[in-house]
Coordinates of C-alpha atoms in Angstrom, one line a residue:
Chain T
X27 CA 20.9 -34.5 -1.8
X28 CA 17.1 -34.5 -2.0
X29 CA 15.1 -33.5 -5.0
X30 CA 14.1 -30.3 -3.2
X31 CA 17.8 -29.4 -2.8
X32 CA 18.4 -30.1 -6.5
X33 CA 15.5 -27.8 -7.5
X34 CA 16.8 -25.0 -5.3
X35 CA 20.3 -25.4 -6.8
X36 CA 18.8 -25.2 -10.3
X37 CA 17.0 -22.0 -9.2
X38 CA 20.4 -20.6 -8.3
X39 CA 21.7 -21.4 -11.8
X40 CA 18.7 -19.7 -13.4
X41 CA 19.2 -16.6 -11.2
X42 CA 22.8 -16.5 -12.4
X43 CA 21.6 -16.8 -16.0
X44 CA 19.1 -13.8 -15.4
X45 CA 21.9 -11.7 -14.0
X46 CA 24.3 -12.6 -16.9
X47 CA 21.4 -11.8 -19.3
X48 CA 21.0 -8.3 -17.9
X49 CA 24.7 -7.8 -17.8
X50 CA 24.9 -8.6 -21.5
X51 CA 22.2 -6.0 -22.3
X52 CA 24.8 -3.3 -21.6
X53 CA 26.1 -3.4 -25.2
X54 CA 24.2 -3.6 -28.5
X55 CA 26.7 -6.3 -29.6
X56 CA 25.9 -8.7 -26.8
X57 CA 22.3 -7.7 -26.1
X58 CA 20.8 -10.5 -28.1
X59 CA 22.9 -13.1 -26.3
X60 CA 21.8 -11.5 -23.0
X61 CA 18.2 -12.0 -23.9
X62 CA 18.9 -15.6 -24.8
X63 CA 20.6 -16.3 -21.5
X64 CA 17.7 -14.8 -19.7
X65 CA 15.3 -17.0 -21.6
X66 CA 17.4 -20.0 -20.8
X67 CA 17.2 -19.0 -17.1
X68 CA 13.4 -18.9 -17.4
X69 CA 13.3 -22.3 -19.1
X70 CA 15.6 -24.0 -16.6
X71 CA 13.6 -22.6 -13.7
X72 CA 10.3 -23.8 -15.2
X73 CA 11.7 -27.2 -15.9
X74 CA 12.9 -27.5 -12.3
X75 CA 9.5 -26.5 -11.0
X76 CA 7.7 -29.0 -13.2
X77 CA 10.1 -31.8 -12.1
X78 CA 9.0 -31.3 -8.5
X79 CA 7.8 -34.6 -7.0
X80 CA 4.5 -33.2 -5.7
X81 CA 3.1 -32.0 -9.0
X82 CA -0.2 -33.5 -10.2
X83 CA -2.1 -31.2 -12.6
X84 CA 0.1 -31.4 -15.7
X85 CA -2.8 -31.3 -18.1
X86 CA -4.1 -28.0 -16.7
X87 CA -0.6 -26.6 -16.8
X88 CA 0.0 -27.6 -20.4
X89 CA -3.4 -26.1 -21.5
X90 CA -2.7 -22.8 -19.6
X91 CA 0.8 -22.5 -21.1
X92 CA -0.5 -23.1 -24.6
X93 CA -3.2 -20.4 -24.1
X94 CA -0.7 -17.9 -22.7
X95 CA 2.0 -18.6 -25.3
X96 CA -0.5 -18.2 -28.1
X97 CA -1.8 -14.8 -26.8
X98 CA 1.7 -13.5 -25.9
X99 CA 3.3 -14.8 -29.1
X100 CA 0.6 -13.4 -31.4
X101 CA 0.7 -10.0 -29.7
X102 CA 4.5 -9.9 -29.8
X103 CA 4.6 -10.6 -33.5
X104 CA 1.9 -8.2 -34.5
X105 CA 2.8 -5.2 -32.5
X106 CA 4.3 -2.1 -34.3
X107 CA 7.6 -0.8 -33.0
X108 CA 5.9 2.5 -32.2
X109 CA 3.4 0.7 -30.0
X110 CA 6.1 -1.1 -28.0
X111 CA 5.5 0.9 -24.8
X112 CA 1.8 0.0 -24.8
X113 CA 2.7 -3.7 -25.3
X114 CA 5.2 -3.7 -22.5
X115 CA 2.6 -2.1 -20.2
X116 CA 0.1 -4.8 -21.0
X117 CA 2.6 -7.6 -20.6
X118 CA 3.7 -6.1 -17.3
X119 CA 0.0 -6.0 -16.2
X120 CA -0.2 -9.7 -16.9
X121 CA 2.9 -10.3 -14.7
X122 CA 1.2 -8.3 -11.8
X123 CA -2.0 -10.3 -12.3
X124 CA -0.1 -13.5 -12.1
X125 CA 1.6 -12.6 -8.8
X126 CA -1.7 -11.6 -7.3
X127 CA -3.4 -14.8 -8.5
X128 CA -0.6 -16.9 -7.1
X129 CA -1.0 -15.2 -3.7
X130 CA -4.8 -15.8 -3.9
X131 CA -4.3 -19.5 -4.8
X132 CA -1.9 -19.8 -1.9
X133 CA -4.5 -18.2 0.4
X134 CA -7.1 -20.7 -0.8
X135 CA -4.9 -23.8 -0.8
X136 CA -2.9 -23.2 2.4
X137 CA -3.6 -25.8 5.0
X138 CA -3.0 -25.0 8.7
X139 CA -2.3 -21.6 10.2
X140 CA -0.3 -19.0 8.3
X141 CA 2.9 -17.7 9.8
X142 CA 2.8 -14.0 10.4
X143 CA 5.5 -13.2 7.9
X144 CA 3.9 -15.4 5.3
X145 CA 0.5 -13.6 5.8
X146 CA 2.0 -10.1 5.5
X147 CA 3.9 -10.9 2.3
X148 CA 0.9 -12.7 0.8
X149 CA -1.3 -9.7 1.4
X150 CA 1.4 -7.4 -0.1
X151 CA 1.7 -9.6 -3.1
X152 CA -2.1 -9.4 -3.7
X153 CA -2.2 -5.6 -3.2
X154 CA 0.9 -4.7 -5.3
X155 CA 0.1 -7.3 -8.0
X156 CA -3.5 -6.2 -8.2
X157 CA -2.8 -2.5 -8.6
X158 CA 0.0 -3.3 -11.1
X159 CA -2.6 -5.1 -13.2
X160 CA -5.2 -2.3 -13.4
X161 CA -2.6 0.5 -13.4
X162 CA -0.9 -1.1 -16.4
X163 CA -4.2 -1.4 -18.2
X164 CA -4.9 2.3 -17.6
X165 CA -1.4 3.1 -18.8
X166 CA -2.1 1.0 -21.9
X167 CA -5.4 2.7 -22.7
X168 CA -3.8 6.2 -22.2
X169 CA -0.9 5.4 -24.5
X170 CA -3.2 4.0 -27.1
X171 CA -5.4 7.1 -26.8
X172 CA -8.4 4.9 -25.9
X173 CA -9.0 7.2 -22.9
X174 CA -7.9 10.8 -22.6
X175 CA -4.1 11.3 -22.3
X176 CA -4.9 14.3 -20.2
X177 CA -4.8 13.9 -16.4
X178 CA -8.3 13.0 -15.1
X179 CA -8.7 14.9 -11.8
X180 CA -11.6 15.5 -9.4
X181 CA -11.9 17.3 -6.1
X182 CA -10.3 15.6 -3.0
X183 CA -8.7 13.1 -5.3
X184 CA -5.7 12.5 -3.0
X185 CA -7.9 12.4 0.0
X186 CA -10.0 9.7 -1.6
X187 CA -6.9 7.7 -2.6
X188 CA -5.4 8.0 0.9
X189 CA -8.8 6.9 2.3
X190 CA -8.7 3.8 0.1
X191 CA -5.1 3.0 1.1
X192 CA -6.1 3.3 4.8
X193 CA -9.1 1.1 4.3
X194 CA -6.9 -1.5 2.5
X195 CA -4.5 -1.5 5.4
X196 CA -7.3 -1.8 7.9
X197 CA -8.8 -4.8 6.0
X198 CA -5.3 -6.3 5.7
X199 CA -5.0 -6.0 9.5
X200 CA -8.3 -7.9 9.9
X201 CA -7.2 -10.7 7.6
X202 CA -3.9 -10.8 9.4
X203 CA -5.7 -11.2 12.7
X204 CA -8.1 -13.8 11.4
X205 CA -7.1 -15.6 8.1
X206 CA -10.6 -17.2 8.0
X207 CA -12.0 -13.7 7.1
X208 CA -12.1 -14.4 3.4
X209 CA -14.7 -11.6 2.8
X210 CA -12.1 -9.0 3.9
X211 CA -9.5 -10.7 1.8
X212 CA -11.5 -10.5 -1.4
X213 CA -12.5 -6.9 -0.6
X214 CA -8.8 -6.1 -0.4
X215 CA -8.4 -7.4 -3.9
X216 CA -11.2 -5.2 -5.2
X217 CA -9.6 -2.2 -3.4
X218 CA -6.2 -3.0 -4.9
X219 CA -7.7 -3.2 -8.4
X220 CA -9.5 0.1 -7.8
X221 CA -6.3 1.8 -6.5
X222 CA -4.4 0.9 -9.7
X223 CA -7.0 2.7 -11.7
X224 CA -7.3 5.7 -9.4
X225 CA -3.5 6.1 -9.1
X226 CA -2.9 6.3 -12.8
X227 CA -5.8 8.3 -14.2
X228 CA -4.6 11.6 -12.8
X229 CA -1.3 11.2 -14.6
X230 CA -0.8 12.8 -18.0
X231 CA 0.2 11.0 -21.2
X232 CA 3.6 12.6 -21.3
X233 CA 4.4 11.1 -17.9
X234 CA 3.1 7.6 -18.9
X235 CA 6.7 6.2 -19.6
X236 CA 7.7 7.0 -16.0
X237 CA 4.6 5.2 -14.8
X238 CA 5.1 2.1 -17.0
X239 CA 8.7 1.9 -15.7
X240 CA 7.4 2.3 -12.1
X241 CA 4.7 -0.4 -12.6
X242 CA 7.4 -2.6 -14.0
X243 CA 9.3 -2.1 -10.7
X244 CA 6.1 -2.9 -8.8
X245 CA 5.5 -6.1 -10.7
X246 CA 9.0 -7.2 -9.6
X247 CA 8.2 -6.3 -6.0
X248 CA 5.0 -8.3 -6.2
X249 CA 7.0 -11.3 -7.4
X250 CA 9.4 -10.9 -4.5
X251 CA 6.5 -10.8 -2.0
X252 CA 5.1 -14.0 -3.6
X253 CA 8.5 -15.5 -3.2
X254 CA 8.5 -14.8 0.5
X255 CA 5.0 -16.1 0.9
X256 CA 5.9 -19.4 -1.0
X257 CA 9.4 -19.5 0.5
X258 CA 10.8 -19.7 -3.0
X259 CA 14.3 -18.1 -3.4
X260 CA 14.1 -17.9 -7.2
X261 CA 11.1 -15.6 -6.9
X262 CA 12.7 -13.5 -4.2
X263 CA 16.0 -13.0 -6.2
X264 CA 14.5 -12.4 -9.6
X265 CA 11.6 -10.2 -8.2
X266 CA 14.1 -7.9 -6.4
X267 CA 16.3 -7.7 -9.5
X268 CA 13.3 -6.5 -11.6
X269 CA 12.1 -4.2 -8.8
X270 CA 15.4 -2.5 -8.4
X271 CA 16.0 -2.2 -12.2
X272 CA 12.5 -0.6 -12.7
X273 CA 13.1 1.9 -9.9
X274 CA 16.5 2.8 -11.3
X275 CA 15.0 3.4 -14.8
X276 CA 12.2 5.5 -13.3
X277 CA 14.8 7.7 -11.5
X278 CA 16.7 8.2 -14.8
X279 CA 13.6 9.3 -16.5
X280 CA 12.6 11.7 -13.7
X281 CA 16.0 13.2 -13.8
X282 CA 15.8 13.7 -17.6
X283 CA 12.6 15.7 -17.0
X284 CA 14.1 17.5 -13.9
X285 CA 11.1 16.3 -11.9
X286 CA 10.7 14.3 -8.7
X287 CA 8.8 11.1 -8.7
X288 CA 6.3 12.6 -6.2
X289 CA 5.7 15.4 -8.7
X290 CA 5.0 12.9 -11.5
X291 CA 2.7 10.9 -9.3
X292 CA 0.7 13.7 -7.7
X293 CA 1.4 16.7 -9.9
X294 CA -1.3 16.0 -12.5
X295 CA 1.1 17.5 -15.0
X296 CA -0.6 19.4 -17.8
X297 CA -4.0 19.1 -16.3
X298 CA -4.6 22.9 -16.4
X299 CA -2.7 25.1 -18.7
X300 CA -4.7 28.2 -18.1
X301 CA -1.7 30.5 -18.5
X302 CA -1.9 30.1 -22.2
X303 CA -5.6 30.0 -22.5
X304 CA -5.8 33.3 -20.6
X305 CA -3.4 34.8 -23.0
X306 CA -1.3 36.0 -20.0
X307 CA 1.9 34.1 -20.3
X308 CA 1.3 32.7 -23.8
X309 CA 3.7 33.2 -26.6
X310 CA 3.2 36.2 -28.8
X311 CA 3.5 36.5 -32.6
X312 CA 2.1 34.2 -35.1
X313 CA 3.1 30.8 -36.5
X314 CA 4.2 31.1 -40.1
X315 CA 3.3 28.2 -42.4
X316 CA 5.7 27.5 -45.3
X317 CA 5.5 25.6 -48.5
X318 CA 7.5 22.4 -49.1
X319 CA 9.6 24.3 -51.8
X320 CA 10.7 27.0 -49.3
X321 CA 11.9 24.4 -46.9
X322 CA 13.6 22.3 -49.6
X323 CA 15.7 25.3 -50.7
X324 CA 16.7 25.9 -47.1
X325 CA 17.8 22.3 -46.7
X326 CA 19.7 22.3 -50.0
X327 CA 21.6 25.5 -49.0
X328 CA 22.6 24.1 -45.6
X329 CA 26.1 22.8 -44.8
X330 CA 25.0 21.3 -41.5
X331 CA 21.7 19.8 -40.5
X332 CA 20.6 18.3 -37.2
X333 CA 17.4 16.2 -37.3
X334 CA 15.4 16.1 -34.0
X335 CA 12.9 13.2 -34.1
X336 CA 10.0 13.1 -31.8
X337 CA 7.0 10.8 -31.2
X338 CA 5.2 12.6 -34.1
X339 CA 7.7 11.0 -36.5
X340 CA 7.2 7.6 -35.0
X341 CA 3.4 7.9 -35.0
X342 CA 3.4 8.8 -38.6
X343 CA 5.8 5.8 -39.3
X344 CA 8.1 8.4 -40.9
X345 CA 11.4 7.0 -39.6
X346 CA 12.3 5.2 -42.9
X347 CA 11.6 8.2 -45.2
X348 CA 13.4 10.4 -42.6
X349 CA 16.5 8.3 -42.9
X350 CA 16.2 8.4 -46.7
X351 CA 16.1 12.2 -46.6
X352 CA 19.1 12.3 -44.2
X353 CA 21.0 9.9 -46.4
X354 CA 20.3 11.9 -49.6
X355 CA 21.3 15.2 -48.0
X356 CA 24.4 13.5 -46.6
X357 CA 25.4 12.3 -50.1
X358 CA 24.9 15.9 -51.3
X359 CA 27.6 17.0 -48.8
X360 CA 25.4 18.2 -45.9
X361 CA 26.7 17.2 -42.5
X362 CA 23.7 15.3 -41.1
X363 CA 23.3 14.3 -37.5
X364 CA 20.4 13.2 -35.3
X365 CA 19.8 14.6 -31.8
X366 CA 18.0 12.4 -29.4
X367 CA 16.4 13.6 -26.2
X368 CA 16.3 10.8 -23.5
X369 CA 12.6 11.1 -23.1
X370 CA 11.7 11.4 -26.8
X371 CA 9.3 8.7 -27.7
X372 CA 7.2 6.8 -25.2
X373 CA 9.8 4.9 -23.2
X374 CA 13.4 5.7 -22.3
X375 CA 15.5 5.0 -25.4
X376 CA 12.4 4.3 -27.5
X377 CA 13.6 6.7 -30.2
X378 CA 16.9 4.8 -30.6
X379 CA 14.9 1.6 -31.3
X380 CA 12.8 3.4 -33.9
X381 CA 15.8 4.9 -35.7
X382 CA 17.6 1.5 -35.5
X383 CA 14.5 0.0 -37.1
X384 CA 15.0 2.5 -40.0
X385 CA 18.8 1.7 -40.2
X386 CA 20.0 5.1 -39.2
X387 CA 23.8 4.6 -38.5
X388 CA 24.9 4.7 -34.9
X389 CA 27.5 7.3 -35.5
X390 CA 24.9 9.9 -36.6
X391 CA 23.0 9.6 -33.3
X392 CA 23.9 12.0 -30.6
X393 CA 22.5 12.3 -27.1
X394 CA 21.4 15.7 -25.8
X395 CA 24.5 16.3 -23.7
X396 CA 26.8 15.7 -26.7
X397 CA 25.1 17.9 -29.2
X398 CA 23.5 20.8 -27.4
X399 CA 26.5 23.0 -27.8
X400 CA 26.5 22.5 -31.5
X401 CA 23.1 24.0 -32.3
X402 CA 24.4 27.5 -32.4
X403 CA 26.8 26.6 -35.2
X404 CA 24.3 24.6 -37.2
X405 CA 22.6 25.9 -40.3
X406 CA 19.3 24.1 -40.1
X407 CA 17.5 22.0 -37.5
X408 CA 14.7 19.8 -38.7
X409 CA 12.3 19.1 -35.9
X410 CA 10.0 16.2 -36.8
X411 CA 7.0 15.7 -34.5
X412 CA 8.9 16.7 -31.4
X413 CA 7.4 19.4 -29.1
X414 CA 8.1 19.4 -25.4
X415 CA 11.8 18.4 -25.7
X416 CA 12.6 21.5 -27.8
X417 CA 10.3 23.9 -25.9
X418 CA 12.5 26.9 -24.9
X419 CA 9.9 27.7 -22.1
X420 CA 11.8 25.0 -20.1
X421 CA 14.6 27.5 -19.9
X422 CA 13.0 30.9 -20.1
X423 CA 9.5 30.7 -18.5
X424 CA 9.6 29.9 -14.7
X425 CA 5.8 29.7 -14.8
X426 CA 5.8 26.8 -17.3
X427 CA 5.1 23.3 -16.0
X428 CA 8.2 22.0 -17.8
X429 CA 10.4 24.8 -16.4
X430 CA 13.8 23.3 -15.5
X431 CA 13.5 20.3 -17.8
X432 CA 16.7 19.9 -19.9
X433 CA 15.9 20.5 -23.5
X434 CA 17.5 20.4 -27.0
X435 CA 18.4 24.0 -27.6
X436 CA 17.3 24.0 -31.2
X437 CA 16.2 27.7 -31.1
X438 CA 19.9 28.7 -31.2
X439 CA 20.3 27.3 -34.8
X440 CA 20.2 29.6 -37.8
X441 CA 17.0 28.2 -39.0
X442 CA 14.6 25.8 -37.4
X443 CA 12.2 23.8 -39.5
X444 CA 9.3 22.3 -37.6
X445 CA 7.2 19.6 -39.2
X446 CA 3.9 19.4 -37.3
X447 CA 0.6 17.9 -37.9
X448 CA -1.4 20.9 -36.8
X449 CA -1.3 24.1 -34.7
X450 CA -2.4 22.1 -31.6
X451 CA -0.3 21.7 -28.5
X452 CA 1.9 18.6 -27.9
X453 CA 1.5 15.6 -25.8
X454 CA 2.2 17.4 -22.5
X455 CA -0.4 20.0 -23.5
X456 CA 1.9 23.0 -23.4
X457 CA 2.2 25.8 -26.0
X458 CA 5.6 26.1 -27.6
X459 CA 7.0 29.6 -28.3
X460 CA 9.6 28.1 -30.5
X461 CA 7.0 27.8 -33.2
X462 CA 6.4 31.6 -33.1
X463 CA 10.0 32.6 -33.5
X464 CA 11.2 34.6 -36.5
X465 CA 13.8 31.9 -37.5
X466 CA 11.3 29.1 -37.3
X467 CA 9.6 27.7 -40.5
X468 CA 6.5 25.6 -39.9
X469 CA 5.5 22.9 -42.3
X470 CA 2.1 21.6 -41.4
X471 CA 0.9 18.1 -42.3
X472 CA 1.5 14.5 -41.7
X473 CA 5.2 13.9 -41.0
X474 CA 5.5 11.0 -43.5
X475 CA 3.9 12.8 -46.5
X476 CA 5.7 16.1 -45.6
X477 CA 9.1 14.4 -45.6
X478 CA 8.2 12.4 -48.8
X479 CA 7.4 15.7 -50.5
X480 CA 10.6 17.3 -49.1
X481 CA 12.6 14.4 -50.4
X482 CA 11.3 14.7 -53.9
X483 CA 11.6 18.5 -53.8
X484 CA 15.3 18.4 -52.8
X485 CA 16.0 15.8 -55.5
X486 CA 14.8 18.1 -58.2
Chain V
X19 CA 8.4 -20.0 9.1
X20 CA 11.2 -19.6 11.6
X21 CA 13.1 -16.4 12.0
X22 CA 16.3 -17.8 10.5
X23 CA 14.5 -18.5 7.2
X24 CA 13.0 -15.0 7.2
X25 CA 16.4 -13.4 7.7
X26 CA 18.0 -15.5 4.9
X27 CA 15.1 -14.5 2.6
X28 CA 15.6 -10.8 3.5
X29 CA 19.3 -11.1 3.0
X30 CA 18.8 -12.5 -0.5
X31 CA 16.2 -9.8 -1.2
X32 CA 18.5 -6.9 -0.3
X33 CA 21.6 -8.3 -2.0
X34 CA 19.6 -8.9 -5.2
X35 CA 18.3 -5.3 -5.1
X36 CA 21.8 -4.0 -5.1
X37 CA 22.9 -6.4 -7.8
X38 CA 19.9 -5.3 -10.0
X39 CA 20.7 -1.6 -9.6
X40 CA 24.4 -2.2 -10.3
X41 CA 23.7 -4.3 -13.4
X42 CA 21.2 -1.8 -14.8
X43 CA 23.4 1.2 -14.3
X44 CA 25.8 -0.2 -16.9
X45 CA 23.1 -0.3 -19.6
X46 CA 23.3 2.7 -22.1
X47 CA 20.3 4.8 -23.0
X48 CA 20.1 3.3 -26.4
X49 CA 19.2 0.0 -24.9
X50 CA 16.8 1.2 -22.2
X51 CA 13.7 0.2 -24.1
X52 CA 14.8 -3.4 -24.7
X53 CA 16.1 -3.5 -21.1
X54 CA 12.7 -2.5 -19.8
X55 CA 11.0 -5.0 -21.9
X56 CA 13.5 -7.7 -20.9
X57 CA 13.2 -7.0 -17.2
X58 CA 9.4 -7.1 -17.7
X59 CA 9.7 -10.6 -19.2
X60 CA 11.9 -11.6 -16.3
X61 CA 9.2 -10.5 -13.9
X62 CA 7.0 -13.2 -15.5
X63 CA 9.0 -15.6 -13.3
X64 CA 5.9 -15.5 -11.2
X65 CA 5.1 -18.4 -13.5
X66 CA 7.0 -20.6 -11.1
X67 CA 4.5 -19.9 -8.3
X68 CA 1.7 -20.2 -10.7
X69 CA 2.9 -23.7 -11.8
X70 CA 3.1 -24.8 -8.2
X71 CA -0.4 -23.5 -7.4
X72 CA -1.8 -25.3 -10.5
X73 CA 0.0 -28.6 -10.2
X74 CA 0.1 -29.1 -6.4
X75 CA -3.6 -29.9 -5.7
X76 CA -4.4 -33.5 -6.5
X77 CA -7.7 -32.6 -8.0
X78 CA -9.2 -29.4 -9.6
X79 CA -10.1 -27.0 -6.8
X80 CA -10.2 -23.2 -6.2
X81 CA -6.4 -23.2 -5.8
X82 CA -5.7 -24.9 -9.0
X83 CA -8.2 -22.8 -10.9
X84 CA -6.6 -19.6 -9.7
X85 CA -3.2 -21.1 -10.5
X86 CA -4.5 -21.9 -14.0
X87 CA -5.4 -18.3 -14.6
X88 CA -2.0 -17.2 -13.1
X89 CA -0.1 -19.6 -15.5
X90 CA -2.0 -18.0 -18.5
X91 CA -1.2 -14.5 -17.4
X92 CA 2.4 -15.3 -16.6
X93 CA 3.0 -17.1 -19.8
X94 CA 1.6 -14.1 -21.8
X95 CA 4.2 -12.0 -19.9
X96 CA 7.1 -14.4 -20.4
X97 CA 6.5 -15.4 -24.0
X98 CA 5.4 -12.0 -25.2
X99 CA 8.0 -10.1 -23.2
X100 CA 11.0 -12.2 -24.6
X101 CA 9.7 -12.1 -28.1
X102 CA 9.2 -8.3 -28.3
X103 CA 12.6 -7.9 -26.7
X104 CA 14.2 -10.1 -29.3
X105 CA 12.4 -8.2 -32.1
X106 CA 13.8 -4.9 -30.9
X107 CA 17.3 -6.3 -30.5
X108 CA 17.1 -7.8 -34.0
X109 CA 17.0 -4.3 -35.3
X110 CA 20.2 -3.3 -33.6
X111 CA 21.9 -6.4 -34.9
X112 CA 20.6 -6.1 -38.5
X113 CA 22.0 -2.6 -38.8
X114 CA 25.4 -3.6 -37.6
X115 CA 25.7 -6.3 -40.3
X116 CA 24.7 -3.8 -43.0
X117 CA 27.3 -1.3 -41.8
X118 CA 30.1 -3.9 -42.3
X119 CA 29.1 -4.7 -45.9

């Protein structure tokens, strides 16, 4: 058994560890173990690679790992739970960049002629890795609000993008024909980087979670392609695992919004919402602002309460005081539950993480399917910084961009209390007629201070 | 690369895709965010290719410099990815302990 065989065998072990790791993520009880197993898989694979007999540049490797670990570790420790989606997007972009750089290194360092298949996978790795890198950075800047969360569109956008794709394919063909054509190769990299930017800027902030998940899938695919180019089974296996998982999550999220992936990618969702601006289809009536005392009395008189948290709660860091309010009312005999829409937050399941952070008990959390029928028999629903996931237009207004999206049917409750920062529209940029209904009480202000005031008011 | 190697590679690719989809379908919605972050960390496995590219050349050249950058990026992905996943999962665990008390 040669050393190369042994390394390949260790790669197999690490692939098994990765799979066991993901398998253990299927329950909160074993998830931590799963992450450890996956980490062990990574360490074993790295150790095997470093043990390869034809390795020379250990000093460079150690310096690079030290720099990367310092940056990654610092960012991971500092990031707020609410900013997790941005962080994941950035890390993912790093993975894409790594794949593209490896393919570039292989292109530079390869001696002799390239096999056809190697050349094709190498080019795919550069293209997919490159667009994952810039696409993820744009997703990050959109989620952070550094650039507008609104879709950025311009005339003939899709024609321009299609043109760039065709040009990329043409240049790839040139390189494929003549690998010495390094100019074309580097031009492909530039186009791939540009494509990542152009593909993500027309996508609205509300759709960013889908894009982050899709880019995650792409980064896996890029790794797989690198694996083919280097003839490395570990990269092929693990890359396809990630690619498939990302695609699966993307599909789950699209289903939760009742949209197709094509619609997310090319629909420029929320770009123009003229129906409301024109006054044609917009909701009628007026929003009624209430005082904290009015809302507190309503809460005290309730027998049952469902709390619907949205990203507004997370952004205001109000999850802890929300749990305090829920706990207090629960002790006072109110039946308190939380309703969680699957796309609440900025990633699938993001809201569950945030409520877990605030120690909300599992048994009070309900998924949309499990609680939707109960709203009609509930006294009060408290909507905290959620907007699109409770917008009745999804059921009633065929002209609305979110028509058909499954929503939490909070408008069926006796009274709906909506905590909202201002009269402005939500993340998806769509007006919400729920706020204009007669049984809706609006409490304007920062979610955290509103709930704090509510808590002290109900305690009096 | 001979056709046999390509076919074996493609076989592995397809089977791993199915395994990935199958494994992920068992993960409940509650854990989707940690799952995403974990699979993101796993995609940092590109570090293996990066290490080879950096370490293989006998002296510093274009290949090893590109490899160096790739190792930095991949390490950010791997270390950061696993650490944030662990932080998120810590919350689920911490709450369980409190409930038992």
